[in-house]
Short mmCIF file of C-alpha atoms and ligand atoms in Angstrom, two decimals:
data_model
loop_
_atom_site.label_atom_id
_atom_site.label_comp_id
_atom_site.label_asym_id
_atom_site.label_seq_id
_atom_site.Cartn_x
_atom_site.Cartn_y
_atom_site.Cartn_z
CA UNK A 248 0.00 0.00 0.00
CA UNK A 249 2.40 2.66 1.09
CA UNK A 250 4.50 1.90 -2.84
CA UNK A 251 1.22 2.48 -4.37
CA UNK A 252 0.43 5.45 -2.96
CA UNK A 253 4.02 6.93 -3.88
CA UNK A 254 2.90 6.09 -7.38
CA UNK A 255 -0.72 7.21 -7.47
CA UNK A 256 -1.51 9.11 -4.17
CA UNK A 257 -4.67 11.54 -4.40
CA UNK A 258 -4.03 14.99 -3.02
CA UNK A 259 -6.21 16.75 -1.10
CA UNK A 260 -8.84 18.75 -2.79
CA UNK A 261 -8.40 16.44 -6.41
CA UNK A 262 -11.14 14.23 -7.18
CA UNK A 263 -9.51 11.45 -9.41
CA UNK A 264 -5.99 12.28 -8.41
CA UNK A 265 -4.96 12.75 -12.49
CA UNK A 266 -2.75 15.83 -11.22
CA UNK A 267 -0.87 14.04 -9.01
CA UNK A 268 -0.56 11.11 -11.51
CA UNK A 269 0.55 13.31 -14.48
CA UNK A 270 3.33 14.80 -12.11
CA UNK A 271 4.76 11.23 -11.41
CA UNK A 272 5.50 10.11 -15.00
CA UNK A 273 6.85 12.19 -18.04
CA UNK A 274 4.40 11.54 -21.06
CA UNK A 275 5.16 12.33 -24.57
CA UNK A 276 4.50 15.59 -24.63
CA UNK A 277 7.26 16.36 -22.54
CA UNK A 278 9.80 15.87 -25.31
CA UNK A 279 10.48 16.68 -28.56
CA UNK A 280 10.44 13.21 -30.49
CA UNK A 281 9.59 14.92 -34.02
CA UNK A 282 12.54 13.68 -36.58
CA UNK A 283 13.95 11.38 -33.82
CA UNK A 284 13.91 7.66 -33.19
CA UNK A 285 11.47 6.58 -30.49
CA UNK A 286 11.03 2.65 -29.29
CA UNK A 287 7.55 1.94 -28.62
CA UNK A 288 6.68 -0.71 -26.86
CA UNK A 289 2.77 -1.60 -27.13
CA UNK A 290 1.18 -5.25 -25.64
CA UNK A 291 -0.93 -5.74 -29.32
CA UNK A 292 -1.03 -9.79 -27.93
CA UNK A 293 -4.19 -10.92 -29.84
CA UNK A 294 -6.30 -13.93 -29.80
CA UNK A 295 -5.06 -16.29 -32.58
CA UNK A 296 -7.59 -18.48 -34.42
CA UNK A 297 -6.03 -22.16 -33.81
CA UNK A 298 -7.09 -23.28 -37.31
CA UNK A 299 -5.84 -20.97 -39.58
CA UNK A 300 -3.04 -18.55 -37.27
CA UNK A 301 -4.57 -15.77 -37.96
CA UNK A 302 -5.83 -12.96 -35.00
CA UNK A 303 -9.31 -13.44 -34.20
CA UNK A 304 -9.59 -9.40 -32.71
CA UNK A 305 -7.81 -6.50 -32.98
CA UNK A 306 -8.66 -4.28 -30.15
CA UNK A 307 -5.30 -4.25 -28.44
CA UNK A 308 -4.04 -3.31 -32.27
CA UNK A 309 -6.96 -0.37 -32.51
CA UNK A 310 -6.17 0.99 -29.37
CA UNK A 311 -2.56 2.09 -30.21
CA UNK A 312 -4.05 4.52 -32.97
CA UNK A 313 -4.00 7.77 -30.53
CA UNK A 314 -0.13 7.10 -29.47
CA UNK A 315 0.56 6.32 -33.34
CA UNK A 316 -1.00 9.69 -34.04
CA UNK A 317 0.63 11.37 -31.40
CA UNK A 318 4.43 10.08 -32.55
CA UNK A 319 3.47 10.66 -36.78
CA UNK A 320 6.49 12.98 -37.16
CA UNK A 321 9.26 10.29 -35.14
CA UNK A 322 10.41 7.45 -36.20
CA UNK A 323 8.99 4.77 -34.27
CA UNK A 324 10.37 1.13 -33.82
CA UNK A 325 7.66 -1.04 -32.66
CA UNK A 326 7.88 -3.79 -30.34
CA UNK A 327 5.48 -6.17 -28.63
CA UNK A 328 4.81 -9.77 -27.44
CA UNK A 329 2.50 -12.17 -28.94
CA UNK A 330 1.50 -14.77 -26.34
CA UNK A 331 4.36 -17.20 -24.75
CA UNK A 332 7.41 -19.50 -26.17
CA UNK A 333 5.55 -22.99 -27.16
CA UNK A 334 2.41 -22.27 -27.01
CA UNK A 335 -0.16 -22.50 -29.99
CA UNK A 336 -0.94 -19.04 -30.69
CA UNK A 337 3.25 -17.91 -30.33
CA UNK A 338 3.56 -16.68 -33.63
CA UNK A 339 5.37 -13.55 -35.57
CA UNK A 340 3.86 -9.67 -35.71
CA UNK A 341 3.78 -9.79 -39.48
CA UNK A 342 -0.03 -10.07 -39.51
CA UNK A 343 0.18 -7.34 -36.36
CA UNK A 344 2.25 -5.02 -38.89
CA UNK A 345 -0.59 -5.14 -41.88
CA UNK A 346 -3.44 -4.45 -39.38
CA UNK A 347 -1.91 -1.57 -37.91
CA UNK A 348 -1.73 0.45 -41.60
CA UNK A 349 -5.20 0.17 -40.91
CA UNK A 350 -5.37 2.58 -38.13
CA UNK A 351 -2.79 5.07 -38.69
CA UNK A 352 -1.74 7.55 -40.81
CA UNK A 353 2.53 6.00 -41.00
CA UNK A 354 4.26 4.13 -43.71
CA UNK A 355 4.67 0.44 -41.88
CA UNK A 356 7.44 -2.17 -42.11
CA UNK A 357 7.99 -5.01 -40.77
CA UNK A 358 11.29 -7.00 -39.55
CA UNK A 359 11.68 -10.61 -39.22
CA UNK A 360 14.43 -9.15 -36.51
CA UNK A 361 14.22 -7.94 -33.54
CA UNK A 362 18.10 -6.68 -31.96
CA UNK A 363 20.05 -8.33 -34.60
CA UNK A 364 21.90 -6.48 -37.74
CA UNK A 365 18.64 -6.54 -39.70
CA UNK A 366 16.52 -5.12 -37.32
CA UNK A 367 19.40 -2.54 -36.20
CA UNK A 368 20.09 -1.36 -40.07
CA UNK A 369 16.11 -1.35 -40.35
CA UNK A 370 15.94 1.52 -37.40
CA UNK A 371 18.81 3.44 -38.66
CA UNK A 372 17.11 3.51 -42.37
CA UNK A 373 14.02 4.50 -41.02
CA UNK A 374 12.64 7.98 -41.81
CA UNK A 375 10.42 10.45 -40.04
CA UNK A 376 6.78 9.32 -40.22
CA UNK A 377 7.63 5.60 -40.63
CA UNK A 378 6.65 3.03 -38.08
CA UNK A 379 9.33 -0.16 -38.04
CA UNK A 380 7.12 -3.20 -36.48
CA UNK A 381 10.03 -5.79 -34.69
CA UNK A 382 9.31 -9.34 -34.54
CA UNK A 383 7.85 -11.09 -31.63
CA UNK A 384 10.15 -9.80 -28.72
CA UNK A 385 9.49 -13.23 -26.42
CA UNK A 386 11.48 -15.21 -29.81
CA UNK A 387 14.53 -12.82 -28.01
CA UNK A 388 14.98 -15.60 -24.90
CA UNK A 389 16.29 -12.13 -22.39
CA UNK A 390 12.75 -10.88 -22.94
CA UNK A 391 11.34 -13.48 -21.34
CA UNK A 392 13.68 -13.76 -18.07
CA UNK A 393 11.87 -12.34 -14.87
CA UNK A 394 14.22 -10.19 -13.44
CA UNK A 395 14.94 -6.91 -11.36
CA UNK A 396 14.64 -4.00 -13.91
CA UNK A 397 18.59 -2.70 -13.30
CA UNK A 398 19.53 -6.32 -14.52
CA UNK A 399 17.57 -6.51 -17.36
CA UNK A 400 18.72 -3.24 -18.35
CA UNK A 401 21.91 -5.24 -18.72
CA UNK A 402 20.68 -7.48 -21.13
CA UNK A 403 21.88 -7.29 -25.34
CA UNK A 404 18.56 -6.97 -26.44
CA UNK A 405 18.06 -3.48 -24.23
CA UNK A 406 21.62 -2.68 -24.81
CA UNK A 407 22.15 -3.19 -28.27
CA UNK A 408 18.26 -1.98 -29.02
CA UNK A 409 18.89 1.37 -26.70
CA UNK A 410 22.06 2.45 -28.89
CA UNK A 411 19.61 3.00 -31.91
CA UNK A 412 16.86 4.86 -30.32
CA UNK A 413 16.48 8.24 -28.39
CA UNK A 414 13.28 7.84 -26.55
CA UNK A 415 11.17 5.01 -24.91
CA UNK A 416 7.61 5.15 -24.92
CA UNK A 417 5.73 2.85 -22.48
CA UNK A 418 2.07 2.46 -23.72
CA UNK A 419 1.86 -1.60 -23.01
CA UNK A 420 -0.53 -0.95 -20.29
CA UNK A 421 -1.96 -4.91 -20.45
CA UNK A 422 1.55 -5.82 -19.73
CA UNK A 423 2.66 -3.56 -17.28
CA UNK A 424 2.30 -5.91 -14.70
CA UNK A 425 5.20 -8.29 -16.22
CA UNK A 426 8.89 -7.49 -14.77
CA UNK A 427 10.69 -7.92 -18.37
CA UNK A 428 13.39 -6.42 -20.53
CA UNK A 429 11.49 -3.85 -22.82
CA UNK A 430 8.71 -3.11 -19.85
CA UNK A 431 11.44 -2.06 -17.29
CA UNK A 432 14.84 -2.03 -18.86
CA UNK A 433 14.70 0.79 -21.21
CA UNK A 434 13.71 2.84 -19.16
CA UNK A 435 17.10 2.90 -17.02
CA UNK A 436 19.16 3.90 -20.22
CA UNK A 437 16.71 6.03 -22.26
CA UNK A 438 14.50 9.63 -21.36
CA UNK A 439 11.16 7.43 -20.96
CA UNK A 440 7.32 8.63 -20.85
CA UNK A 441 4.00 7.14 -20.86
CA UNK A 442 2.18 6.58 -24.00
CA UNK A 443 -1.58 7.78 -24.60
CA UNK A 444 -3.03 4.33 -23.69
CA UNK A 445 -1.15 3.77 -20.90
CA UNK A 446 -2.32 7.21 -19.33
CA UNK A 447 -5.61 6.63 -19.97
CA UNK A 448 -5.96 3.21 -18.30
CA UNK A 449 -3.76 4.77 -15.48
CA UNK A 450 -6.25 7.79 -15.31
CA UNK A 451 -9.37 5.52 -15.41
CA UNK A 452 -8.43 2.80 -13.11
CA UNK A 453 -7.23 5.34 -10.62
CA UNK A 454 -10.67 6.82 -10.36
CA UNK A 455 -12.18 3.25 -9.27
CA UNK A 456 -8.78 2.47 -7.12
CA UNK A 457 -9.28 5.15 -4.05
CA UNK A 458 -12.88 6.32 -5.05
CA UNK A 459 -15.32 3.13 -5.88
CA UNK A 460 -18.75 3.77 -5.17
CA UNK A 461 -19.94 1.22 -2.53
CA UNK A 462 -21.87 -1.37 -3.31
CA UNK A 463 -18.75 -2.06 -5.39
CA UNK A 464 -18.70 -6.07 -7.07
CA UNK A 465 -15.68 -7.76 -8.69
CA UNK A 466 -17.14 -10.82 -11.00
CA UNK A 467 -14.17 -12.63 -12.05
CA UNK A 468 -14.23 -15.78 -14.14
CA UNK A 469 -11.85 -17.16 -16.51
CA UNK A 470 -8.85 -19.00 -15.62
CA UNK A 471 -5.11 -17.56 -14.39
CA UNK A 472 -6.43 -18.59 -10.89
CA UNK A 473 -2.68 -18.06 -9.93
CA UNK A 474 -3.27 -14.42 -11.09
CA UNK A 475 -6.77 -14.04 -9.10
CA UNK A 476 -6.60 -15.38 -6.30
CA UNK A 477 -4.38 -13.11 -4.50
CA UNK A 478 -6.28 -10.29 -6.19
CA UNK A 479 -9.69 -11.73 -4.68
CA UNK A 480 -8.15 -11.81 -1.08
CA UNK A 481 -6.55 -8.01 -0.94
CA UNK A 482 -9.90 -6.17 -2.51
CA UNK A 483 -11.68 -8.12 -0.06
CA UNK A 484 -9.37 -7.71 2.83
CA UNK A 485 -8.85 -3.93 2.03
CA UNK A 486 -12.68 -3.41 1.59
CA UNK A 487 -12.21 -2.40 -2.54
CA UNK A 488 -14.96 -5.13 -2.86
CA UNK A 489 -18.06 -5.40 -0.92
CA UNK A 490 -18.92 -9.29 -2.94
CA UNK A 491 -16.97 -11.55 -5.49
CA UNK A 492 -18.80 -13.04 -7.66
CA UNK A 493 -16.90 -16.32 -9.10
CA UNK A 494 -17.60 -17.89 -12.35
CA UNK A 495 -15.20 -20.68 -14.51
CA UNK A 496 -12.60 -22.55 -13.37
CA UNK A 497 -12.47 -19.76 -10.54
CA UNK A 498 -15.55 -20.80 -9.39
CA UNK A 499 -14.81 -24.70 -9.50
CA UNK A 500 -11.77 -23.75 -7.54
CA UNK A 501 -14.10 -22.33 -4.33
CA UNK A 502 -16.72 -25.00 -4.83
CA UNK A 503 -13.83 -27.53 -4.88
CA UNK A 504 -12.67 -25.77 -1.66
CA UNK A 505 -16.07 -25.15 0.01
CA UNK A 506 -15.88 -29.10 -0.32
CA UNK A 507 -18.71 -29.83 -2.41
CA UNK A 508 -18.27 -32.63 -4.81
CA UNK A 509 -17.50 -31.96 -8.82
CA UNK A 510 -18.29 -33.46 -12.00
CA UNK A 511 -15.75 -36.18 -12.80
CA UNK A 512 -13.96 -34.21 -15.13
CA UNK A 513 -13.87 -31.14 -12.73
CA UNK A 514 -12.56 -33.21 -9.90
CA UNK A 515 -9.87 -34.36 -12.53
CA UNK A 516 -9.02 -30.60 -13.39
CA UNK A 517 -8.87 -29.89 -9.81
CA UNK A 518 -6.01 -32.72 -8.66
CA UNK A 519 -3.75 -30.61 -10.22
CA UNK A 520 -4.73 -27.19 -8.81
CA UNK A 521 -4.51 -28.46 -5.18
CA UNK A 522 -2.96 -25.98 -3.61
CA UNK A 523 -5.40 -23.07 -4.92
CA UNK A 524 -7.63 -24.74 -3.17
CA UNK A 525 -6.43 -24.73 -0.13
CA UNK A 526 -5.54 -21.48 -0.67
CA UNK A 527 -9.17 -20.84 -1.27
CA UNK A 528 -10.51 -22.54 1.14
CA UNK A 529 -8.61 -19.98 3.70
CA UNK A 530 -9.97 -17.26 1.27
CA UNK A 531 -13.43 -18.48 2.08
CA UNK A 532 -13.05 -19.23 6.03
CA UNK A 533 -12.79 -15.61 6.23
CA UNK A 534 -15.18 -14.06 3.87
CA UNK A 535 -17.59 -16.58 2.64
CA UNK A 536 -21.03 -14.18 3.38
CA UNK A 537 -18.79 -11.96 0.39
CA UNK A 538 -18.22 -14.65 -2.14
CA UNK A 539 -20.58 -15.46 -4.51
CA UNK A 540 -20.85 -19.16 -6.16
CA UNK A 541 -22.89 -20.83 -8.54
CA UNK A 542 -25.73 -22.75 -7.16
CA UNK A 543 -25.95 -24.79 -10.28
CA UNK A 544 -23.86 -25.32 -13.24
CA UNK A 545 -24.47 -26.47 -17.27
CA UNK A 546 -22.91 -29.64 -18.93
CA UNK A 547 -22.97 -30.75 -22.33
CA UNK A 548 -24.34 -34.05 -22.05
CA UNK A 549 -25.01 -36.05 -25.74
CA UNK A 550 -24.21 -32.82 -27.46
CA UNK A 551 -26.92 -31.17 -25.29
CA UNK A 552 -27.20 -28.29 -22.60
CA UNK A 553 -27.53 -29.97 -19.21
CA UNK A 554 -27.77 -27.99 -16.04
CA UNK A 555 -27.27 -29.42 -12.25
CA UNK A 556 -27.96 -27.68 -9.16
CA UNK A 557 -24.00 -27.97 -7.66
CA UNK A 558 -25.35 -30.14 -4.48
CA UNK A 559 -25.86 -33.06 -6.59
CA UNK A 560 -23.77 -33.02 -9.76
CA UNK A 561 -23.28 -37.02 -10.54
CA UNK A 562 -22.15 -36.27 -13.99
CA UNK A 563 -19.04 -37.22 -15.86
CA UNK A 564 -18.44 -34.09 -17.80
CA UNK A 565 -16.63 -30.54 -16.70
CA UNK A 566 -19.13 -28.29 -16.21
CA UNK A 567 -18.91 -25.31 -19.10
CA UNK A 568 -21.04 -22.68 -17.71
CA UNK A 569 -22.80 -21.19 -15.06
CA UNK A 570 -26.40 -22.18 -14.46
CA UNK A 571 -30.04 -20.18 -15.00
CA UNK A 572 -30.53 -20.08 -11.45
CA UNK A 573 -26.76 -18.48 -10.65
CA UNK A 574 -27.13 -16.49 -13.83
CA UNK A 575 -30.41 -15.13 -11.90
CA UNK A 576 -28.58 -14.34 -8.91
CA UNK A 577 -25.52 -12.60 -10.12
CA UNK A 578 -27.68 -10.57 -12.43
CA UNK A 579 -29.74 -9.32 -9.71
CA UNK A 580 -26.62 -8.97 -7.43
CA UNK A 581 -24.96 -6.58 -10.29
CA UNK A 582 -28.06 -4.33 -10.64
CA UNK A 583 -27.79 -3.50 -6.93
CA UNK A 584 -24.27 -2.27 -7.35
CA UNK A 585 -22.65 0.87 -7.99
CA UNK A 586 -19.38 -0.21 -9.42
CA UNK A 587 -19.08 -3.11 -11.34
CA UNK A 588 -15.61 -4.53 -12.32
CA UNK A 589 -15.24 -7.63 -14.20
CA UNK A 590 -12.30 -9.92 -15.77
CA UNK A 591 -12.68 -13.37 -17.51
CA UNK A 592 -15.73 -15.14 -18.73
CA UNK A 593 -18.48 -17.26 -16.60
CA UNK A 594 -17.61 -20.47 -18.93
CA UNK A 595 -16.15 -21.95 -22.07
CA UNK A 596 -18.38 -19.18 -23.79
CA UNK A 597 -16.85 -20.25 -27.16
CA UNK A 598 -18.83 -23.42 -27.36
CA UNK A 599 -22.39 -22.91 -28.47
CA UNK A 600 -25.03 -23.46 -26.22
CA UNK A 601 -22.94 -21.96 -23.22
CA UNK A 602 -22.24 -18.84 -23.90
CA UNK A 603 -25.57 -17.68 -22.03
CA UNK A 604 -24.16 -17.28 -18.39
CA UNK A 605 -20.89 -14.97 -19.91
CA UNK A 606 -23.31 -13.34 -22.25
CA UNK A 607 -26.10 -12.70 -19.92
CA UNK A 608 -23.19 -11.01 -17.22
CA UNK A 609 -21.81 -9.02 -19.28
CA UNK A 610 -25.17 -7.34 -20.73
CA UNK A 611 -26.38 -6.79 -17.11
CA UNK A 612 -23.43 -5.66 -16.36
CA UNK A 613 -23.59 -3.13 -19.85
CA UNK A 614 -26.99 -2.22 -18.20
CA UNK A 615 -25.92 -0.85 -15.39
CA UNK A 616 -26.30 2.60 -14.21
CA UNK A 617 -23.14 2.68 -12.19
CA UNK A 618 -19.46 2.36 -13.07
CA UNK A 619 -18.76 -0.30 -14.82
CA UNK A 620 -15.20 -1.80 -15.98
CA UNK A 621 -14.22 -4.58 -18.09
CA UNK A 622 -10.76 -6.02 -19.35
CA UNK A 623 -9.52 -9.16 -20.78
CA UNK A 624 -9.35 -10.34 -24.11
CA UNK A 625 -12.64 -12.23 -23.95
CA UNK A 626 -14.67 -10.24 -22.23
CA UNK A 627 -13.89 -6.82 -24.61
CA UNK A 628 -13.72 -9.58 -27.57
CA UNK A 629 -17.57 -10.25 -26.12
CA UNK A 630 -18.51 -6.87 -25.85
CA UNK A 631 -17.53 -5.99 -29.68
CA UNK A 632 -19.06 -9.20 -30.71
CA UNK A 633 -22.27 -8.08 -28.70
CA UNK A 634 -22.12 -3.90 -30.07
CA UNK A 635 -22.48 -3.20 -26.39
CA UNK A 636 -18.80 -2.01 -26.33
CA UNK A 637 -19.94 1.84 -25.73
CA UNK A 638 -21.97 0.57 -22.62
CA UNK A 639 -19.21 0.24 -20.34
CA UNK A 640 -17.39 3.14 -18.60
CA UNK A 641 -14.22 1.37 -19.02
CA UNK A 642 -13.04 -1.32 -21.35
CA UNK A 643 -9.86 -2.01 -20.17
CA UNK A 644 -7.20 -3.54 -23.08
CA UNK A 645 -5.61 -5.35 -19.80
CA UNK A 646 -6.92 -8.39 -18.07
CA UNK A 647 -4.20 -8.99 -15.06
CA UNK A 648 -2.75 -5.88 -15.17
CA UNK A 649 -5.93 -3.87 -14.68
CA UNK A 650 -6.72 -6.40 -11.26
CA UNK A 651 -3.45 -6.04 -10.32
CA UNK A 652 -3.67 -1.94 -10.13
CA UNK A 653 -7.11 -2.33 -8.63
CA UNK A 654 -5.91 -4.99 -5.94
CA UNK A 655 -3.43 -1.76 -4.80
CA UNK A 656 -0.19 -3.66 -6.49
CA UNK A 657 2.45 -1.67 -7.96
CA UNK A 658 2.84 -2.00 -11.99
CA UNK A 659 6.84 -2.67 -12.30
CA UNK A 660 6.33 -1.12 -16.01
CA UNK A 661 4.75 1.64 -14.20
CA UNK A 662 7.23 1.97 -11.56
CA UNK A 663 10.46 2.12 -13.89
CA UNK A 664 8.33 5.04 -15.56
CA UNK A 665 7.97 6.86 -12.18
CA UNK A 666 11.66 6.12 -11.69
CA UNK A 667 12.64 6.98 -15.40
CA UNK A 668 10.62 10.58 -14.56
CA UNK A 669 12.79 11.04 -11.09
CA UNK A 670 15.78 10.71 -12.99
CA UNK A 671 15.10 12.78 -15.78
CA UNK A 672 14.06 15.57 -13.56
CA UNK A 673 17.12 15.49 -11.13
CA UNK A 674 19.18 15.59 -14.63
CA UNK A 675 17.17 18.47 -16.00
CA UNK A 676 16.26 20.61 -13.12
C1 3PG B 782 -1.99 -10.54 -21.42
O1 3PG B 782 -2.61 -10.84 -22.42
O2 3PG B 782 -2.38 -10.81 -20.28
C2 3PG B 782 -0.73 -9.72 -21.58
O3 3PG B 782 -0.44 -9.53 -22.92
C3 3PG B 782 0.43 -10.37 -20.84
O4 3PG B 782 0.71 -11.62 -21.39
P1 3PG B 782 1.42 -12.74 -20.48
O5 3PG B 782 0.39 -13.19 -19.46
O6 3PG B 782 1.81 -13.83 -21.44
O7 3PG B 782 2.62 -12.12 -19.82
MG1 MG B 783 -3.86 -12.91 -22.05
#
């Protein structure tokens, strides 16, 4: 708590605290960047259709367009993840590059590169008004070490990357929470500010952080339980939350906890999360009368929508969504709120015939007269899908990141920004 509130602390007589915030970090329009060679590092990690490879939405892509617009007379080196080393959907940002002519008004190129001699001739080439889109940065193994940001700023890829730029913009907001080389390390070496995305989550999410208006609800579904669960116990501890509301494999992890028995194939997904639920079950001791659960969950059984109240499940498959009767509750439970925040989806929403629980959520939640904030690839992905995009106060381009801030945790890509800012202003008094 005390970090957090060096970071975002809300002075007397400010409502949302943006003052205070736009004192802590340098943005871009506290340098001159026209004509000069800026690296920009953006989280565009997209959904990937497993089929053909190709991304599914392009939100996170969309929502660079005002920091794009803002840099049109630098010349900007791109970089960003997409997804993890081995996984299905780790692929390159050529696709990433195309999509992105789409929403600004730059020249594009794109690198198969990312600090070797290709990419490094690429940035010295490059000419004002051109954007140079790197490959994948996790394909660069020091990008995906976890480490303290002075060692990282060590690393080749910062060091060799750092000697062909001027500036560092930080506008990977959804990624902020990660401790790796281009979230933290550049900004040790280079003058560093805040891109236009990243303020405005910062600004947003600030509001909700030390103002919510009680009743305030977290509904959090989805999986990276290793992610929520420490989030659940600190908004709950710290009074953020007044209720949780749980939904998918969240949800099965509490039941699991609350020792109720599962669906065979739930009870086989939960030998290997053991010890989040023990972990939950500690969660609960404390504040069950504030967690919501379902009360009865739907199965596909012979290619069919099957629902079972969660006292008497007897079924073989994992449950893949919540019940009517929760889907009831939580609705109701939402309308009496005042601010809403929600991250991950009720159930395997992709599968038709249980998308109703996620779908039904999200709209009451879209209804709602109070604040209301959502983030994560599927819900947003939902939302556009739905046109109810525009109903939300908030749609937040970060999933973990955006819980993290809210659960009072400092951002290490937001810190080395604050730091970055400290330094610059010592050096240029
Ligand atoms: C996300 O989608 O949550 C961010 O892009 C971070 O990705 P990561 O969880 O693979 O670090
Ligand atoms: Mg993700």
């Amino acid at each position: 708590m005390s970090n957090l509130r060096r970071f975002y602390d809300v002075p007397k007589g400010h409502q949302h605290g943006e003052d205070s915030l736009a004192l802590k970090f340098l943005t871009i329009n506290d340098f001159k960047m026209d004509g000069r060679t800026v690296f920009l590092r953006v989280d565009i990690n997209s959904p990937i259709d497993p089929t053909n490879k190709t991304i599914l939405d392009d939100s996170r892509i969309r929502a660079t367009r005002e920091t794009l617009d803002a840099l049109r007379n630098a010349k900007v080196v791109l970089g960003s993840h997409q997804s993890r080393p081995g996984k299905e959907d780790f692929t390159t940002l050529e696709e990433h590059a195309s999509l992105l002519r789409r929403y600004c008004s730059q020249e594009v190129s794109f690198v198969e590169d990312v600090m070797g001699p290709a990419a490094r001739n690429a940035i010295r080439e490059l000419k004002r008004g051109q954007i140079l889109v790197l490959d994948n940065l996790r394909t660069c193994s020091e990008e995906t070490l976890e480490a303290p940001p002075e060692r990282l700023a060590k690393t080749m890829m910062i060091k060799r990357l750092a000697s062909v730029c001027d500036f560092y913009v930080n506008d990977a907001f959804a990624a902020a929470h990660r401790t790796q080389a281009s979230l933290v390390g550049f900004a040790y070496i280079l003058p560093a500010a805040a891109g236009r995305l990243m303020e405005k989550e910062l600004k947003t999410l600030n509001a909700v952080l030390w103002e919510p208006k009680h009743p305030c609800i977290y509904v959090l579904g989805g999986a990276k339980v290793e992610d929520k669960l420490p989030v659940v116990e600190s908004i709950l501890e710290e009074g953020r939350a007044d209720t949780v509301i749980l939904g998918g494999l969240m949800a099965k992890v509490f039941l699991k906890a609350k020792g109720l028995e599962l669906s065979k194939g739930d009870e086989e997904d939960m030998a290997e999360l053991k010890e989040y639920v023990l972990k939950a079950k500690t969660i609960l001791d404390k504040y069950h009368s504030r967690i919501k659960l379902p009360i009865d969950l739907a199965f596909s059984k012979g290619n069919r929508r099957f629902e079972a109240s969660v006292k008497k499940i007897g079924i073989n498959e994992p449950s893949l969504d919540i019940g009517r009767e929760t889907t009831k509750e939580y609705v109701q439970t939402i309308k009496e709120s005042n601010t809403i925040v929600a991250n991950g989806p009720m159930g395997v929403f992709e599968k038709e015939g249980f998308d109703n629980g996620t779908k039904i959520v999200l709209e009451a939640i879209g209804s709602s007269k109070g604040t209301t904030l959502i983030g994560g690839g599927h819900l947003a992905g939902l939302a556009n899908m739905l046109g109810i995009e525009d109903k939300f106060s908030h749609v937040s381009t970060a999933g973990g990141a955006m819980l993290m801030m809210l659960a009072g945790q400092t951002l290490p890509g937001v810190q080395a920004l604050v730091q970055a800012a400290e330094k610059y202003r010592r050096q240029n008094p």
